[in-house]
């Protein structure tokens, strides 16, 4: 539970720290996306290699190595003096974080051999994400109110100091008894698949379609094709790609990815909206979202009961339709949004995502032998992290593109001020502080209205994603059972 809690707290806290980071480091909109995305992007590229490595060298051992590195790099992130160095530190956190996630889920797969017990264990494990999300805004809000933005990264160190001795004492070691060799070309191809694709998505949101974005997509898709081809030829592949020919496995992975794509992206958008448009403090903004994050925990535990009476396809597909209703409520906040309307929308959305996360993870790990649990868990976590990365990139790009197209900057500002105000809402707030009252009011009204419209359009993207996930679940998981 501790690594899951740690990573969830880290992601949620960062969302609330973005306005402070923008002010302190002068980060642009694109840099903000990379500060958020560098971490899950590296996770997405390395989870499968690290999961396979855990099967070979021992899942607990890899967990301990990752925890130590994560604690040390957190200290570097806390005192990063520039956006570029913070992005680099976040990328290193992703490298070590990739050792933590598949280790935890694969250990559950091997400790709990009974399906009902394992489903409950996975529900509690998944609840750790939501619990961390609930804890992050409260603790992070307190830190951001009383200390500098870097203090949010210092939350990691005490958690990891507790994790390491407890893992040595309580967690049994497990590994594949007949592991194959580590294949370095497969690791490189995995990275070459993920990095260019997400970079291209961010660049499209920043500057539109260009030769570099087309090249990035081509490199990513080409590397992905080579990765699959290599796995099919290896005697001991890093990832058994034939698993994806099973409808239940591929459907559960796809649903897992889509469940967090809209949720994570909208969380970043809403957390900024609450602070920059409604003027809430980081802690108050966290309290607005707290009921939804708690609802996600409750939904995950409730799924264990409901799956005894409803088929997984029905339950998972229905959960996405519930999430779509939440996105619809968020998209209809309108020109006079309140913290209450956003809280209600977030609760409905979180209930749907919480149900889906528990059941899709259970379907993924139940479909493979226990000795391959690390690789299968890594696929599940890759879907989660890739969904997070794409969610932030896609919805963040929709937000940024809408904001730039709609904001009106007063002609009286300097060129540098105009660029800053047109780049991000936080930049507009900062520029407004140096203007006369009339110009400041004009700029802030326009900027907040543009950001509001951007949030509504982001929520509409969330509806499309959720409905698509429901269709995928109804079609591909119809043969899955709750037994």
XYZ file of C-alpha atoms in Angstrom:
483
model
C 0.000 0.000 0.000
C 2.789 2.452 0.797
C 4.269 2.700 -2.740
C 0.778 3.119 -4.200
C -0.046 5.804 -1.648
C 3.266 7.501 -2.320
C 2.856 7.734 -6.090
C -0.773 8.862 -5.855
C 0.067 11.590 -3.331
C 2.939 12.729 -5.550
C 0.729 13.088 -8.643
C -2.147 14.819 -6.837
C 0.063 17.219 -4.916
C 1.820 18.280 -8.090
C -1.482 19.229 -9.721
C -2.150 21.675 -6.901
C 1.416 22.996 -6.899
C 1.366 24.029 -10.584
C 0.237 27.632 -9.994
C 2.995 28.111 -7.400
C 5.570 26.517 -9.723
C 4.463 28.834 -12.547
C 4.932 31.874 -10.317
C 8.246 30.787 -8.767
C 9.991 29.330 -11.814
C 8.215 31.197 -14.630
C 7.191 27.955 -16.350
C 5.354 28.183 -19.681
C 2.206 26.200 -20.477
C 4.248 23.620 -22.368
C 6.752 23.295 -19.515
C 3.891 22.787 -17.059
C 2.633 19.892 -19.174
C 6.116 18.384 -19.242
C 6.555 18.827 -15.481
C 3.385 16.769 -15.063
C 4.035 14.372 -17.950
C 7.757 13.586 -17.568
C 7.045 11.319 -14.618
C 4.207 9.147 -16.012
C 5.871 9.192 -19.436
C 9.018 7.500 -18.110
C 6.819 5.144 -16.123
C 4.884 4.202 -19.241
C 8.091 3.509 -21.142
C 9.794 1.474 -18.398
C 7.010 -0.365 -16.568
C 7.030 -3.394 -18.868
C 10.853 -3.739 -18.748
C 10.858 -3.259 -14.970
C 7.993 -5.727 -14.506
C 9.898 -8.335 -16.495
C 13.063 -7.496 -14.533
C 11.183 -8.011 -11.261
C 10.110 -11.472 -12.440
C 13.791 -12.256 -12.972
C 15.674 -10.645 -10.055
C 12.913 -10.682 -7.438
C 9.935 -8.363 -7.000
C 10.746 -7.351 -3.437
C 14.369 -6.607 -4.322
C 13.325 -4.359 -7.174
C 10.795 -2.660 -4.888
C 13.538 -1.804 -2.380
C 15.926 -0.507 -5.066
C 13.221 1.702 -6.515
C 12.174 3.037 -3.109
C 15.717 4.118 -2.274
C 16.218 5.899 -5.596
C 12.811 7.541 -5.391
C 13.593 9.028 -1.975
C 16.917 10.490 -3.134
C 15.582 12.023 -6.365
C 12.636 13.554 -4.462
C 15.168 15.695 -2.624
C 16.572 16.914 -5.963
C 13.097 17.784 -7.249
C 12.286 19.788 -4.117
C 15.130 22.233 -4.746
C 15.100 22.370 -8.557
C 15.958 25.985 -9.537
C 14.560 25.936 -13.098
C 11.666 24.291 -14.971
C 14.143 22.262 -17.056
C 15.820 20.758 -13.987
C 12.444 20.025 -12.402
C 11.383 18.205 -15.572
C 14.631 16.173 -15.430
C 14.051 15.302 -11.762
C 10.477 14.246 -12.544
C 11.786 11.999 -15.318
C 14.226 10.339 -12.883
C 11.375 9.866 -10.414
C 9.579 8.047 -13.218
C 12.543 5.710 -13.729
C 12.535 4.645 -10.082
C 8.757 4.741 -9.851
C 8.632 2.158 -12.648
C 10.251 -0.336 -10.266
C 7.597 0.213 -7.574
C 4.245 -0.238 -9.294
C 4.533 -3.629 -11.043
C 6.252 -5.034 -7.960
C 3.263 -4.248 -5.729
C 0.544 -5.703 -7.969
C 2.568 -8.800 -8.909
C 3.272 -9.475 -5.214
C -0.488 -9.423 -4.594
C -0.972 -11.888 -7.457
C 1.447 -14.340 -5.813
C 0.437 -13.840 -2.167
C -3.337 -14.125 -2.716
C -4.048 -17.231 -4.791
C -7.789 -17.296 -4.035
C -9.687 -15.201 -6.623
C -12.110 -13.626 -4.118
C -9.312 -12.743 -1.690
C -7.187 -11.352 -4.504
C -10.036 -9.212 -5.808
C -10.472 -7.689 -2.344
C -6.700 -7.163 -2.062
C -6.665 -5.435 -5.464
C -9.623 -3.280 -4.408
C -7.687 -2.170 -1.330
C -4.578 -1.669 -3.492
C -6.574 0.438 -5.968
C -8.096 2.328 -3.042
C -4.553 3.388 -2.194
C -4.536 5.538 -5.335
C -7.708 7.320 -4.294
C -6.612 7.524 -0.645
C -3.382 9.152 -1.775
C -5.393 11.472 -3.967
C -7.499 12.425 -0.949
C -4.498 12.877 1.340
C -2.388 14.755 -1.199
C -4.506 17.909 -1.531
C -4.940 18.239 2.244
C -1.326 17.731 3.235
C -0.065 19.404 0.080
C -2.415 22.333 0.583
C -1.060 22.827 4.086
C 2.528 22.720 2.805
C 1.808 25.088 -0.098
C 0.096 27.508 2.264
C 2.981 27.605 4.757
C 6.092 26.634 2.746
C 7.515 26.834 -0.795
C 6.323 24.610 -3.666
C 9.266 22.198 -3.349
C 8.049 21.042 0.055
C 5.437 18.831 -1.644
C 8.202 16.533 -2.885
C 9.554 16.089 0.637
C 6.427 14.070 1.499
C 8.042 11.117 -0.292
C 11.063 10.685 1.939
C 9.415 9.796 5.293
C 7.000 7.380 3.575
C 9.898 5.575 1.936
C 11.906 5.443 5.151
C 8.962 3.526 6.636
C 8.486 1.347 3.552
C 12.003 -0.073 3.309
C 12.277 -1.735 6.762
C 8.652 -2.913 6.673
C 9.131 -4.499 3.237
C 12.218 -6.359 4.466
C 10.249 -7.625 7.453
C 6.791 -8.393 6.048
C 6.922 -8.873 2.266
C 7.943 -12.290 0.912
C 10.304 -12.441 -2.045
C 8.961 -13.949 -5.273
C 10.285 -14.379 -8.798
C 9.834 -16.408 -11.962
C 11.566 -19.786 -11.317
C 12.596 -20.023 -14.996
C 13.376 -16.480 -16.131
C 14.717 -15.552 -19.525
C 17.534 -13.050 -20.134
C 17.013 -9.275 -19.972
C 16.661 -7.985 -23.547
C 18.131 -4.474 -23.859
C 16.853 -3.804 -27.422
C 13.306 -4.455 -26.195
C 13.758 -1.875 -23.440
C 15.000 0.711 -25.942
C 12.132 -0.011 -28.333
C 9.654 0.370 -25.476
C 10.998 3.843 -24.743
C 11.135 4.795 -28.423
C 7.477 3.883 -28.706
C 6.218 5.947 -25.768
C 8.376 9.077 -25.748
C 7.859 10.360 -29.334
C 4.100 9.706 -29.309
C 3.374 11.705 -26.162
C 5.823 14.432 -27.190
C 3.911 14.781 -30.443
C 0.589 15.122 -28.593
C 1.983 17.899 -26.383
C 3.512 19.699 -29.357
C 0.233 19.619 -31.294
C -1.461 21.340 -28.364
C 1.334 23.893 -28.144
C 2.090 24.716 -31.781
C -0.274 22.684 -33.958
C 0.640 19.964 -36.440
C 4.185 20.277 -37.757
C 6.853 18.166 -39.393
C 8.334 17.291 -35.971
C 4.991 16.047 -34.611
C 4.389 13.888 -37.689
C 7.932 12.530 -37.349
C 7.319 11.782 -33.653
C 4.167 9.805 -34.427
C 5.974 7.902 -37.187
C 8.901 7.021 -34.910
C 6.588 5.917 -32.100
C 4.391 3.731 -34.288
C 7.391 2.271 -36.123
C 9.160 1.447 -32.851
C 5.981 -0.113 -31.507
C 5.726 -2.345 -34.574
C 9.375 -3.405 -34.173
C 8.806 -4.048 -30.450
C 5.870 -6.380 -31.148
C 7.770 -8.158 -33.923
C 10.790 -8.701 -31.674
C 8.674 -10.056 -28.804
C 7.057 -12.606 -31.109
C 10.477 -13.875 -32.215
C 12.201 -14.117 -28.813
C 12.224 -17.461 -26.998
C 11.723 -15.602 -23.678
C 10.012 -12.316 -24.601
C 9.969 -9.369 -22.250
C 6.236 -9.165 -22.939
C 4.126 -12.022 -24.273
C 2.242 -10.024 -26.908
C 0.047 -13.041 -27.669
C -1.818 -12.188 -24.471
C -3.406 -9.353 -26.409
C -5.099 -11.858 -28.725
C -7.339 -12.742 -25.764
C -10.361 -10.470 -25.848
C -10.701 -10.349 -22.062
C -7.072 -9.348 -21.495
C -6.876 -6.739 -24.262
C -10.314 -5.374 -23.377
C -9.410 -5.008 -19.694
C -6.126 -3.272 -20.576
C -7.880 -0.877 -22.963
C -10.587 -0.106 -20.413
C -7.923 0.450 -17.745
C -6.151 2.984 -19.950
C -9.326 4.830 -20.891
C -10.615 4.919 -17.297
C -7.767 7.159 -16.176
C -7.262 9.118 -19.409
C -10.155 11.475 -18.848
C -10.007 11.374 -15.043
C -6.339 12.326 -14.665
C -6.471 15.000 -17.345
C -9.548 16.654 -15.889
C -8.065 16.510 -12.368
C -5.146 18.690 -13.519
C -7.530 21.101 -15.260
C -10.019 21.319 -12.372
C -7.348 21.784 -9.691
C -6.051 24.860 -11.554
C -9.601 26.096 -12.200
C -10.493 26.012 -8.507
C -7.416 28.026 -7.569
C -7.026 30.442 -10.471
C -10.642 31.072 -11.499
C -12.542 30.603 -8.239
C -9.646 31.948 -6.153
C -9.477 29.066 -3.652
C -6.334 28.257 -1.688
C -4.612 24.938 -2.502
C -6.029 23.369 0.673
C -9.575 24.592 -0.008
C -9.328 23.332 -3.583
C -8.276 19.938 -2.222
C -11.255 19.891 0.121
C -13.610 20.491 -2.840
C -12.267 17.362 -4.562
C -11.989 15.281 -1.375
C -15.548 13.824 -1.514
C -14.918 12.553 -5.045
C -11.634 10.919 -4.122
C -13.249 9.248 -1.102
C -16.103 8.101 -3.374
C -13.515 6.412 -5.588
C -12.253 4.389 -2.599
C -15.801 3.353 -1.650
C -16.616 2.402 -5.246
C -13.559 0.163 -5.514
C -14.503 -1.756 -2.373
C -18.142 -1.907 -3.467
C -17.086 -3.501 -6.750
C -15.994 -6.630 -4.835
C -19.601 -7.098 -3.669
C -21.334 -6.112 -6.913
C -19.320 -8.461 -9.147
C -20.892 -11.409 -7.330
C -24.265 -10.414 -8.754
C -23.439 -8.659 -12.046
C -21.219 -9.768 -14.927
C -17.920 -7.837 -15.161
C -18.797 -6.504 -18.638
C -22.069 -5.072 -17.374
C -20.506 -3.602 -14.247
C -17.426 -2.141 -15.949
C -19.362 -0.797 -18.940
C -21.959 0.730 -16.639
C -19.277 2.334 -14.511
C -17.955 4.182 -17.566
C -21.424 5.469 -18.392
C -21.613 6.765 -14.819
C -18.243 8.480 -15.317
C -19.548 9.997 -18.564
C -22.411 11.525 -16.589
C -19.840 13.135 -14.284
C -17.965 14.616 -17.248
C -21.270 15.881 -18.634
C -22.002 17.681 -15.361
C -18.500 19.219 -15.445
C -19.021 20.396 -19.029
C -22.271 22.117 -18.056
C -20.802 24.153 -15.196
C -21.364 27.192 -17.414
C -20.330 30.790 -16.973
C -21.140 30.888 -13.253
C -19.326 27.853 -11.807
C -19.247 27.104 -8.092
C -17.157 24.810 -5.935
C -20.332 22.843 -5.141
C -21.195 22.038 -8.762
C -17.640 20.945 -9.450
C -17.612 18.763 -6.308
C -20.835 16.992 -7.373
C -19.534 16.373 -10.891
C -16.283 15.007 -9.492
C -18.089 12.612 -7.109
C -20.140 11.098 -9.943
C -17.064 10.813 -12.140
C -14.961 9.220 -9.374
C -17.614 6.614 -8.554
C -17.485 5.326 -12.111
C -13.688 5.317 -12.350
C -13.292 3.649 -8.934
C -15.525 0.741 -9.942
C -13.722 0.276 -13.265
C -10.183 0.384 -11.869
C -10.645 -2.479 -9.393
C -12.317 -4.830 -11.854
C -10.069 -4.186 -14.856
C -6.918 -4.789 -12.796
C -8.394 -8.022 -11.442
C -9.211 -9.266 -14.947
C -5.673 -8.484 -16.137
C -3.735 -10.304 -13.396
C -6.175 -13.239 -13.244
C -5.581 -14.069 -16.904
C -1.887 -15.025 -16.571
C 0.109 -17.636 -14.601
C 1.447 -16.489 -11.224
C 5.095 -16.678 -12.358
C 4.376 -14.097 -15.099
C 2.574 -11.758 -12.726
C 5.258 -9.059 -12.949
C 4.955 -8.686 -16.711
C 1.133 -8.740 -16.619
C 1.057 -6.252 -13.740
C 3.414 -4.052 -15.700
C 0.979 -4.088 -18.627
C -1.785 -2.983 -16.258
C 0.373 -0.220 -14.818
C 1.568 0.811 -18.275
C -2.059 1.242 -19.305
C -2.678 3.300 -16.157
C 0.362 5.525 -16.589
C -0.040 5.867 -20.347
C -3.640 6.850 -19.698
C -2.425 9.431 -17.181
C 0.153 10.769 -19.624
C -2.248 10.959 -22.537
C -4.984 12.402 -20.331
C -2.805 15.275 -19.170
C -1.400 15.793 -22.666
C -4.726 15.662 -24.527
C -6.982 17.504 -22.075
C -4.195 19.910 -21.136
C -3.588 20.663 -24.801
C -7.318 21.260 -25.363
C -7.285 23.636 -22.390
C -4.170 25.506 -23.548
C -5.326 25.782 -27.157
C -8.755 27.096 -26.092
C -7.219 29.562 -23.634
C -4.826 31.028 -26.213
C -7.558 31.327 -28.828
C -10.042 33.061 -26.498
C -8.019 35.285 -24.153
C -7.896 38.989 -25.049
C -4.769 40.832 -23.850
C -4.981 44.635 -23.406
C -2.978 46.577 -25.979
C -1.313 48.627 -23.240
C 0.896 45.753 -22.012
C 4.472 45.148 -23.137
C 5.367 42.336 -25.538
C 6.759 40.172 -22.731
C 3.685 40.782 -20.582
C 1.396 39.975 -23.496
C 3.204 36.699 -24.133
C 3.005 35.689 -20.462
C -0.678 36.576 -20.187
C -1.565 34.700 -23.381
C 0.438 31.632 -22.323
C -1.267 30.623 -19.053
C -3.941 31.892 -16.675
C -1.327 32.078 -13.913
C 0.732 34.309 -16.198
C -2.290 36.560 -16.749
C -2.832 36.836 -12.993
C 0.807 37.779 -12.532
C 0.691 40.413 -15.314
C -2.563 41.884 -13.948
C -0.819 42.747 -10.674
C 1.295 45.350 -12.510
C -1.571 46.958 -14.490
C -3.983 49.745 -13.622
C -7.305 48.519 -12.151
C -9.325 48.876 -15.362
C -6.817 46.998 -17.557
C -6.254 44.377 -14.870
C -9.989 43.721 -14.574
C -10.344 43.464 -18.351
C -7.456 40.985 -18.621
C -8.588 38.814 -15.689
C -12.200 38.642 -16.868
C -11.088 37.559 -20.333
C -8.491 35.082 -19.039
C -10.864 33.429 -16.575
C -13.616 33.194 -19.161
C -11.178 31.593 -21.623
C -9.994 29.110 -18.991
C -13.612 28.287 -18.076
C -14.395 27.495 -21.723
C -11.221 25.398 -21.941
C -12.312 23.332 -18.928
C -15.740 22.730 -20.449
C -14.195 21.547 -23.723
C -11.815 19.276 -21.801
C -14.808 17.738 -20.027
C -16.477 17.094 -23.399
C -13.398 15.114 -24.435
C -13.818 13.151 -21.198
C -17.382 12.230 -22.200
C -16.189 10.832 -25.538
C -13.459 8.802 -23.828
C -15.820 7.386 -21.182
C -18.490 6.361 -23.708
C -15.798 4.758 -25.871
C -14.514 2.821 -22.845
C -18.070 1.622 -22.100
C -18.429 0.278 -25.639
C -15.035 -1.478 -25.424
C -16.025 -3.072 -22.106
C -19.445 -4.281 -23.238
C -17.950 -5.867 -26.376
C -14.642 -7.366 -25.189
C -15.471 -8.445 -21.626
C -18.762 -10.195 -22.293
C -17.155 -13.629 -21.706
C -15.451 -12.586 -18.449
C -16.882 -14.014 -15.238
C -16.723 -12.926 -11.631
C -15.510 -16.361 -10.498
